[in-house]
Coordinates of C-alpha atoms in Angstrom, one line a residue:
Chain A
M28 CA 57.7 -117.5 71.0
Q29 CA 60.0 -120.1 69.6
G30 CA 59.6 -123.7 70.9
K31 CA 56.7 -125.8 72.0
V32 CA 54.7 -124.5 75.0
I33 CA 52.8 -126.9 77.3
D34 CA 50.5 -125.7 80.0
V35 CA 50.9 -127.2 83.4
T36 CA 49.1 -126.7 86.8
V37 CA 50.5 -126.8 90.4
D38 CA 49.1 -130.3 90.8
N39 CA 51.0 -131.8 87.7
V40 CA 54.1 -129.5 87.4
V41 CA 56.5 -131.8 89.3
G42 CA 55.2 -134.8 87.4
E43 CA 55.6 -133.0 84.0
V44 CA 59.1 -131.7 84.9
M45 CA 60.0 -135.4 85.9
N46 CA 58.7 -136.4 82.4
M47 CA 61.0 -133.8 80.8
K48 CA 63.9 -135.1 82.8
N49 CA 63.2 -138.7 81.8
D50 CA 63.1 -137.5 78.2
G51 CA 66.7 -136.3 78.6
Q52 CA 66.0 -132.7 78.5
R53 CA 68.2 -130.2 80.0
L54 CA 66.7 -127.5 82.3
V55 CA 67.8 -124.2 81.1
T56 CA 66.0 -121.7 83.4
F57 CA 62.7 -120.4 84.5
S58 CA 61.2 -117.0 83.4
T59 CA 58.5 -115.3 85.5
Y60 CA 55.9 -112.5 84.8
Q61 CA 52.9 -111.2 86.5
E62 CA 49.4 -111.6 85.1
G63 CA 46.9 -109.8 87.4
D64 CA 47.3 -111.4 90.8
K65 CA 48.9 -114.6 89.4
I66 CA 52.5 -115.3 88.7
G67 CA 53.4 -117.0 85.4
I68 CA 56.4 -119.3 85.4
L69 CA 57.9 -120.6 82.2
Y70 CA 60.1 -123.7 82.6
H71 CA 62.5 -123.7 79.8
F72 CA 64.0 -126.9 78.6
D73 CA 66.5 -127.9 75.8
K74 CA 67.3 -131.1 74.0
N75 CA 69.5 -131.1 70.8
L76 CA 69.0 -127.3 70.6
E77 CA 65.2 -127.7 70.5
T78 CA 63.3 -125.7 73.1
T79 CA 60.2 -126.7 75.2
H80 CA 58.6 -124.5 77.6
L81 CA 56.1 -125.5 80.5
R82 CA 53.8 -122.6 81.3
L83 CA 52.5 -122.5 85.0
L84 CA 50.0 -119.8 86.1
A85 CA 49.7 -119.9 89.9
D86 CA 48.4 -117.8 92.7
M87 CA 51.1 -115.6 94.2
D88 CA 50.1 -116.1 97.7
K89 CA 50.1 -119.8 97.8
P90 CA 53.3 -122.2 97.7
I91 CA 54.3 -123.6 94.4
P92 CA 55.7 -127.1 94.4
S93 CA 59.5 -127.0 94.0
V94 CA 61.1 -129.0 91.2
S95 CA 64.6 -128.8 92.8
G96 CA 64.1 -132.3 93.9
V97 CA 63.9 -133.3 90.3
Y98 CA 66.5 -130.9 89.0
F99 CA 69.0 -129.7 91.7
A100 CA 70.0 -126.8 89.5
A101 CA 66.4 -125.4 90.0
L102 CA 67.3 -124.4 93.6
L103 CA 69.0 -121.3 92.5
V104 CA 66.3 -119.9 90.2
E105 CA 63.6 -120.9 92.7
N106 CA 65.3 -118.9 95.3
E107 CA 65.7 -116.0 93.0
I108 CA 62.0 -116.0 92.2
R109 CA 61.4 -116.1 96.1
D110 CA 63.6 -113.0 96.4
Q111 CA 62.2 -111.1 93.5
W112 CA 58.4 -112.0 93.7
N113 CA 58.0 -113.2 97.3
V114 CA 56.6 -116.5 96.1
E115 CA 57.1 -119.6 98.3
F116 CA 58.3 -122.9 96.9
D117 CA 57.3 -126.1 98.7
G118 CA 60.2 -128.7 99.1
L119 CA 63.0 -126.4 98.0
V120 CA 66.2 -128.5 98.6
L121 CA 68.2 -125.4 99.8
D122 CA 65.9 -122.5 100.9
F123 CA 67.7 -119.2 101.4
N124 CA 64.5 -117.8 102.8
R125 CA 64.5 -114.7 100.6
T126 CA 68.2 -113.8 101.2
L127 CA 69.9 -115.4 98.1
L128 CA 70.1 -111.8 96.4
L129 CA 68.6 -109.5 99.0
D130 CA 70.0 -108.3 102.4
P131 CA 68.1 -109.6 105.3
E132 CA 66.8 -106.1 106.1
V133 CA 65.2 -105.5 102.7
T134 CA 61.4 -105.0 103.0
Q135 CA 60.4 -104.2 99.6
V136 CA 60.0 -107.0 97.1
P137 CA 61.7 -105.8 93.9
L138 CA 59.4 -107.0 91.3
V139 CA 56.0 -106.7 93.0
S140 CA 54.5 -103.3 93.6
N141 CA 53.3 -102.3 97.0
V142 CA 54.3 -105.6 98.8
K143 CA 56.1 -105.0 102.0
I144 CA 57.5 -107.8 104.0
E145 CA 58.9 -108.0 107.5
P146 CA 62.7 -107.8 107.8
K147 CA 64.5 -111.1 108.6
K148 CA 65.5 -111.5 112.2
Chain B
M5 CA 87.0 -135.3 112.3
A6 CA 86.2 -131.7 113.4
T7 CA 84.6 -129.6 110.7
T8 CA 86.0 -126.1 110.1
V9 CA 84.0 -123.4 108.3
I10 CA 85.9 -121.2 106.1
P11 CA 84.4 -118.1 104.2
F12 CA 85.8 -117.9 100.8
G13 CA 85.3 -114.4 99.1
P14 CA 83.5 -112.1 98.3
Q15 CA 86.9 -110.4 98.4
H16 CA 89.8 -112.9 97.7
P17 CA 93.3 -112.3 96.3
V18 CA 92.8 -114.5 93.2
L19 CA 89.1 -113.9 92.7
P20 CA 88.1 -110.8 90.8
E21 CA 84.4 -111.6 91.1
P22 CA 82.6 -111.1 94.4
I23 CA 81.2 -114.5 95.1
H24 CA 81.0 -115.8 98.7
L25 CA 81.2 -119.4 99.4
T26 CA 80.9 -120.9 102.8
L27 CA 83.2 -123.9 102.7
K28 CA 82.8 -126.7 105.3
V29 CA 86.3 -128.3 105.6
E30 CA 87.6 -131.4 107.2
D31 CA 91.4 -131.8 107.3
E32 CA 91.8 -129.4 104.4
I33 CA 89.2 -131.3 102.2
V34 CA 86.1 -129.4 101.2
K35 CA 83.0 -131.4 102.2
E36 CA 80.3 -128.9 101.4
A37 CA 80.1 -125.4 99.6
I38 CA 77.1 -123.0 100.1
P39 CA 77.0 -119.9 97.8
A40 CA 75.8 -116.4 98.9
L41 CA 75.1 -113.9 96.2
G42 CA 73.8 -110.3 96.1
Y43 CA 77.0 -108.3 96.7
V44 CA 76.5 -106.4 93.3
H45 CA 72.9 -106.9 92.7
R46 CA 71.6 -103.8 90.8
G47 CA 68.0 -104.7 89.9
L48 CA 68.6 -104.1 86.2
E49 CA 65.6 -106.3 85.1
K50 CA 63.4 -103.8 87.0
L51 CA 64.7 -100.9 85.0
C52 CA 62.7 -102.0 82.0
E53 CA 59.6 -100.6 83.7
I54 CA 60.9 -97.2 83.6
R55 CA 63.3 -97.1 80.6
D56 CA 62.3 -96.9 77.0
F57 CA 62.8 -100.2 75.1
H58 CA 65.5 -98.5 73.0
Q59 CA 67.3 -97.2 76.2
M60 CA 67.4 -100.8 77.6
I61 CA 70.1 -101.8 75.0
N62 CA 72.5 -99.6 77.1
V63 CA 71.3 -101.2 80.3
C64 CA 71.7 -104.6 79.0
E65 CA 75.2 -103.9 77.8
R66 CA 76.0 -103.0 81.3
V67 CA 74.8 -106.3 82.7
C68 CA 78.5 -107.3 82.2
G69 CA 81.3 -105.4 80.7
I70 CA 83.3 -108.3 79.3
C71 CA 80.4 -109.7 77.3
S72 CA 78.6 -106.4 76.7
M73 CA 78.4 -106.8 72.9
I74 CA 76.7 -110.1 73.1
H75 CA 74.2 -108.9 75.8
G76 CA 73.4 -106.0 73.4
T77 CA 73.0 -108.3 70.5
C78 CA 70.8 -110.8 72.4
Y79 CA 68.5 -108.0 73.6
S80 CA 68.3 -106.4 70.1
E81 CA 67.5 -109.8 68.4
T82 CA 64.8 -110.5 71.0
I83 CA 63.2 -107.2 70.3
E84 CA 63.6 -107.7 66.6
E85 CA 61.9 -111.1 66.8
L86 CA 59.0 -109.5 68.7
M87 CA 58.6 -106.7 66.2
G88 CA 59.3 -108.6 63.1
I89 CA 62.2 -106.7 62.0
E90 CA 64.6 -108.3 59.4
V91 CA 68.1 -107.0 60.0
T92 CA 70.4 -106.7 56.9
D93 CA 73.1 -109.3 56.4
R94 CA 75.9 -106.6 56.7
A95 CA 74.6 -105.7 60.2
K96 CA 74.3 -109.4 61.2
L97 CA 77.9 -110.0 60.2
L98 CA 79.3 -106.9 61.9
R99 CA 77.6 -108.0 65.0
V100 CA 79.4 -111.3 64.6
I101 CA 82.8 -109.6 64.2
W102 CA 82.5 -107.6 67.3
S103 CA 80.9 -110.5 69.3
E104 CA 83.9 -112.8 68.4
L105 CA 86.4 -110.0 69.3
H106 CA 84.5 -109.9 72.7
R107 CA 84.7 -113.6 73.0
S108 CA 88.4 -113.7 72.4
H109 CA 89.3 -110.9 74.7
S110 CA 87.2 -112.4 77.5
H111 CA 88.9 -115.7 77.0
L112 CA 92.4 -114.0 76.9
L113 CA 91.4 -112.2 80.1
W114 CA 90.2 -115.4 81.7
L115 CA 93.3 -117.4 80.6
G116 CA 95.5 -114.8 82.3
L117 CA 93.6 -114.9 85.5
F118 CA 93.6 -118.7 85.5
A119 CA 97.4 -118.7 85.2
D120 CA 97.4 -116.1 88.0
A121 CA 95.2 -118.5 90.1
F122 CA 97.9 -121.3 89.9
G123 CA 100.7 -118.8 90.3
F124 CA 102.1 -118.6 86.8
E125 CA 102.6 -114.9 86.6
A126 CA 104.6 -114.8 83.3
L127 CA 101.8 -116.7 81.5
F128 CA 99.3 -114.3 83.0
M129 CA 101.1 -111.2 81.7
Q130 CA 101.6 -112.9 78.2
F131 CA 97.8 -113.4 77.8
W132 CA 97.1 -110.0 78.9
K133 CA 99.6 -108.5 76.6
I134 CA 98.1 -110.3 73.6
R135 CA 94.6 -109.2 74.8
E136 CA 95.6 -105.6 74.4
R137 CA 95.5 -105.9 70.6
I138 CA 91.8 -106.9 70.6
M139 CA 91.0 -103.9 73.0
D140 CA 92.9 -101.7 70.7
I141 CA 90.6 -102.9 67.8
N142 CA 87.5 -102.3 69.8
E143 CA 88.8 -98.8 70.7
A144 CA 89.7 -97.9 67.1
T145 CA 86.6 -99.2 65.5
T146 CA 83.9 -98.1 68.1
G147 CA 85.7 -95.6 70.3
S148 CA 85.4 -97.7 73.5
R149 CA 87.6 -100.5 74.7
V150 CA 84.9 -102.6 76.6
I151 CA 81.4 -101.4 76.2
V152 CA 81.4 -100.9 72.4
S153 CA 77.6 -99.9 72.2
V154 CA 77.3 -100.7 68.4
N155 CA 73.8 -102.4 68.6
V156 CA 70.5 -100.5 67.8
I157 CA 67.1 -102.1 67.3
G158 CA 67.3 -102.9 63.6
G159 CA 71.1 -103.4 63.1
V160 CA 74.2 -101.5 64.2
R161 CA 75.3 -97.9 64.4
T162 CA 78.9 -98.2 63.4
D163 CA 80.5 -99.5 60.1
L164 CA 84.0 -100.8 59.4
S165 CA 85.8 -99.1 56.5
P166 CA 88.1 -101.2 54.2
E167 CA 91.2 -99.7 55.9
Q168 CA 89.9 -100.8 59.3
I169 CA 89.1 -104.3 58.0
R170 CA 92.6 -104.7 56.5
W171 CA 94.1 -103.6 59.9
I172 CA 91.8 -105.9 61.9
L173 CA 93.0 -108.8 59.7
S174 CA 96.7 -108.0 60.2
E175 CA 96.1 -107.6 63.9
I176 CA 94.2 -110.9 64.4
D177 CA 97.1 -112.7 62.4
I178 CA 99.5 -111.3 65.1
V179 CA 97.0 -112.4 67.9
E180 CA 96.8 -115.9 66.4
K181 CA 100.6 -116.1 66.1
E182 CA 101.2 -115.0 69.7
V183 CA 98.5 -117.3 71.1
K184 CA 99.8 -120.3 69.3
A185 CA 103.3 -119.6 70.6
I186 CA 101.9 -120.1 74.1
Q187 CA 99.9 -123.2 73.3
N188 CA 102.7 -125.6 74.2
T189 CA 103.2 -124.1 77.7
L190 CA 99.5 -124.2 78.4
M191 CA 98.9 -127.8 77.1
N192 CA 102.1 -129.5 78.3
E193 CA 103.8 -127.5 81.0
Y194 CA 104.3 -129.6 84.2
T195 CA 103.2 -126.9 86.7
V196 CA 100.1 -126.1 84.7
K197 CA 99.1 -129.7 84.5
A198 CA 99.9 -130.4 88.2
R199 CA 97.4 -127.6 89.1
T200 CA 94.5 -128.3 86.8
V201 CA 94.5 -131.9 85.4
G202 CA 92.1 -134.1 87.4
I203 CA 91.0 -131.0 89.5
G204 CA 87.2 -130.3 89.8
V205 CA 86.1 -133.0 87.5
M206 CA 82.4 -133.1 86.3
T207 CA 81.2 -135.9 84.1
K208 CA 79.1 -135.4 81.0
E209 CA 76.0 -136.7 82.7
Q210 CA 76.5 -134.4 85.7
A211 CA 77.1 -131.5 83.3
W212 CA 73.9 -132.0 81.5
E213 CA 71.8 -132.7 84.5
L214 CA 73.0 -129.7 86.5
G215 CA 72.3 -127.4 83.5
A216 CA 75.9 -126.4 82.8
A217 CA 76.6 -123.8 80.0
G218 CA 79.4 -123.0 77.6
P219 CA 82.9 -124.1 78.1
T220 CA 82.0 -125.7 81.4
L221 CA 79.5 -128.0 79.5
R222 CA 81.8 -128.5 76.5
G223 CA 84.8 -129.3 78.7
S224 CA 82.7 -132.2 79.9
G225 CA 82.3 -133.6 76.5
V226 CA 78.9 -132.1 75.4
A227 CA 79.1 -130.6 71.9
Q228 CA 76.5 -127.9 72.4
D229 CA 77.0 -124.3 71.5
M230 CA 74.1 -121.8 71.0
R231 CA 75.9 -120.5 67.9
Q232 CA 74.8 -123.7 66.2
L233 CA 71.3 -122.2 66.3
G234 CA 72.5 -120.0 63.5
Y235 CA 71.1 -116.7 65.1
G236 CA 72.3 -113.5 63.6
G237 CA 75.2 -113.9 61.2
Y238 CA 76.3 -117.3 62.5
S239 CA 74.1 -119.0 59.8
F240 CA 76.6 -117.8 57.2
L241 CA 79.6 -119.2 58.9
D242 CA 81.1 -122.8 59.3
F243 CA 82.2 -123.9 62.7
E244 CA 82.1 -127.0 65.1
P245 CA 81.8 -126.6 68.8
V246 CA 85.0 -126.9 70.7
V247 CA 84.8 -130.0 72.9
E248 CA 87.2 -131.5 75.5
T249 CA 86.3 -134.8 77.3
S250 CA 88.1 -134.9 80.5
G251 CA 85.8 -132.7 82.5
D252 CA 88.5 -131.1 84.6
S253 CA 89.8 -127.6 85.1
W254 CA 92.5 -128.2 82.4
A255 CA 89.7 -129.3 79.9
R256 CA 87.6 -126.1 80.6
G257 CA 90.8 -124.0 80.1
M258 CA 91.6 -125.7 76.9
V259 CA 88.1 -125.2 75.5
R260 CA 88.5 -121.5 76.0
F261 CA 92.1 -121.5 74.7
R262 CA 91.0 -123.2 71.4
E263 CA 88.0 -120.9 71.3
V264 CA 90.2 -117.9 71.0
L265 CA 91.6 -119.4 67.7
Q266 CA 88.0 -120.4 66.7
S267 CA 86.9 -116.7 67.3
I268 CA 89.7 -115.4 65.0
D269 CA 88.6 -117.8 62.3
L270 CA 85.0 -116.7 62.6
V271 CA 86.0 -113.0 62.4
R272 CA 88.0 -113.9 59.2
Q273 CA 84.9 -115.7 57.9
A274 CA 82.6 -112.9 58.7
I275 CA 84.9 -110.3 57.1
A276 CA 85.3 -112.5 53.9
K277 CA 81.4 -112.7 53.6
L278 CA 80.7 -109.2 54.5
P279 CA 78.2 -107.9 52.0
E280 CA 77.3 -104.4 51.1
G281 CA 74.1 -103.1 52.8
E282 CA 72.3 -100.8 55.3
L283 CA 73.7 -100.7 58.8
A284 CA 70.2 -100.6 60.4
V285 CA 66.7 -100.8 59.0
K286 CA 64.2 -98.3 59.8
F287 CA 60.9 -99.6 61.3
K288 CA 57.5 -98.1 62.0
G289 CA 54.5 -99.4 64.1
N290 CA 53.8 -99.9 67.7
P291 CA 56.3 -100.8 70.4
P292 CA 56.9 -104.6 71.1
E293 CA 53.9 -106.7 72.2
G294 CA 53.8 -110.4 73.1
E295 CA 56.6 -112.5 74.3
A296 CA 59.8 -113.7 73.0
Y297 CA 62.6 -116.0 74.1
H298 CA 66.1 -115.9 72.7
R299 CA 69.5 -117.6 73.4
V300 CA 72.9 -116.7 72.3
E301 CA 76.4 -117.9 73.1
Q302 CA 78.4 -115.7 75.3
P303 CA 82.0 -116.3 76.3
R304 CA 81.0 -118.1 79.5
G305 CA 78.1 -120.0 77.7
E306 CA 74.4 -119.9 76.8
C307 CA 72.7 -116.6 77.7
V308 CA 68.8 -116.5 77.7
Y309 CA 66.6 -113.5 77.2
Y310 CA 62.8 -113.5 77.8
I311 CA 61.0 -110.4 77.0
R312 CA 57.2 -109.5 77.3
G313 CA 56.0 -106.4 75.7
N314 CA 52.6 -104.8 76.1
G315 CA 52.5 -102.5 73.1
T316 CA 53.9 -99.5 75.1
K317 CA 57.4 -98.1 75.1
N318 CA 58.2 -99.8 78.4
L319 CA 58.6 -103.5 78.5
E320 CA 56.5 -105.4 80.9
R321 CA 59.1 -108.0 81.8
L322 CA 62.8 -108.5 81.0
R323 CA 64.3 -111.7 82.3
I324 CA 68.1 -112.4 81.7
R325 CA 69.5 -115.8 82.6
T326 CA 73.3 -115.5 82.2
P327 CA 75.8 -118.5 81.9
T328 CA 77.4 -118.0 85.3
F329 CA 74.0 -118.4 86.9
A330 CA 73.7 -121.8 85.1
N331 CA 77.2 -122.7 86.2
I332 CA 76.8 -122.3 89.9
P333 CA 75.1 -125.6 90.6
P334 CA 77.7 -127.5 88.7
L335 CA 80.4 -125.5 90.8
L336 CA 78.6 -126.8 93.9
A337 CA 78.9 -130.3 92.7
M338 CA 82.6 -129.9 91.7
L339 CA 83.9 -128.5 95.1
P340 CA 83.0 -131.4 97.5
E341 CA 86.1 -133.7 98.1
C342 CA 88.6 -131.3 96.6
E343 CA 91.5 -129.8 98.5
L344 CA 91.1 -126.3 100.0
A345 CA 94.1 -125.2 97.9
D346 CA 92.3 -126.2 94.6
V347 CA 89.2 -124.1 95.5
P348 CA 90.4 -121.0 93.6
V349 CA 91.4 -122.9 90.5
I350 CA 88.0 -124.8 90.4
V351 CA 85.9 -121.6 91.0
L352 CA 87.9 -119.8 88.3
S353 CA 87.5 -122.8 85.9
I354 CA 83.9 -121.9 85.4
D355 CA 84.9 -118.3 84.6
P356 CA 82.5 -116.7 87.1
C357 CA 80.9 -113.4 86.4
I358 CA 78.9 -112.2 89.4
S359 CA 78.0 -109.0 87.7
C360 CA 76.2 -111.1 85.2
T361 CA 74.7 -113.5 87.6
E362 CA 73.2 -110.9 89.8
R363 CA 72.2 -108.2 87.3

């Protein structure tokens, strides 16, 4: 994969993202994938057309620290991940609570097989 | 002051895209805007689990009609990177030609809609009339006006004959002449300026920090265009990103206007440098395995594809980040403190494509 990849953990992801911001990096987006019962999140950054990725491998059933307090633009992609993977983000600045892309009555998480959730009241 | 909540969209007379904004308004001044998406969400990323990786080109082209060619190119180039396929120079430049035709017809469509948003119907019709020539080129060369479907893994499926190339060159000469004839109206007309200058201002720092993309980023003075990466055939061509510095709706419009002329120039350059060669290379071996991240420049800005393959014909993961998705946070920053009447102009100034955003 093009660009430098740096591994991060749930404990230091916010700090590492803050370091990227202080370095003048633009947050491009996140990409996600599943690896066993874990979710992989790649935080893509850009500076002068050079790409850097932070790779986080985290438990799907535990909250992940939100970086929307560092980069406001992260709120949209974190809400999208919440919709599509049913992963929670701690400290999300605007939490759509799994209704950014999905209707409240949707019970099947799109990108995770066999995970049912209660419809929103 | 009492706060009024006004729902804007998803169906709105000047808004062709189904975005919904909840506007909190005080005395006709917008104080807060909260977006709601999902009206046209189709779960296209999920389709990669049941569609062959070759078939996914057709799915990706349908993420968005207006930039379908560039979606197809981005997907194909990401798979080619994963599989180590080197496409011929002819195929690379043919992709550039159709991509730039797509960019120019997308911008002409948007310029017309923008004129419509501030009530200049004659200008709207002029832009759409010019756009028809590009659509005719698409139809004559590929058989389709919008979704041209020329990409395959390893190259393109359609060639351009010398007669077609001569005809394209004569048509884009006319397009250039007709676009330049409107330039003065768009740049200097009082009514255009009154509705766009100083409206929806976003500074260079805000644009960078909020992750803006494409003309929304370049309209705020940041000279960044993914074509500078030299992907595909762009490494053979000379160009500089189009930049405006005022950061308002007018600047974003002018970036797109000037990019129409730039696209015409790039089509001419690509045709001049078009070498002989195969249209598509044949490849053998296992389906894609590993991960790849690829960026291209769509009419609306930077588009990102992330693909994970596991050596089977179905991809494990396809992630598409489209430019409008990136431009929604900047939109949320532009709307507060604007007048309610300016909301359609500001929303249109990012050239929203909700079909892309929701996939």
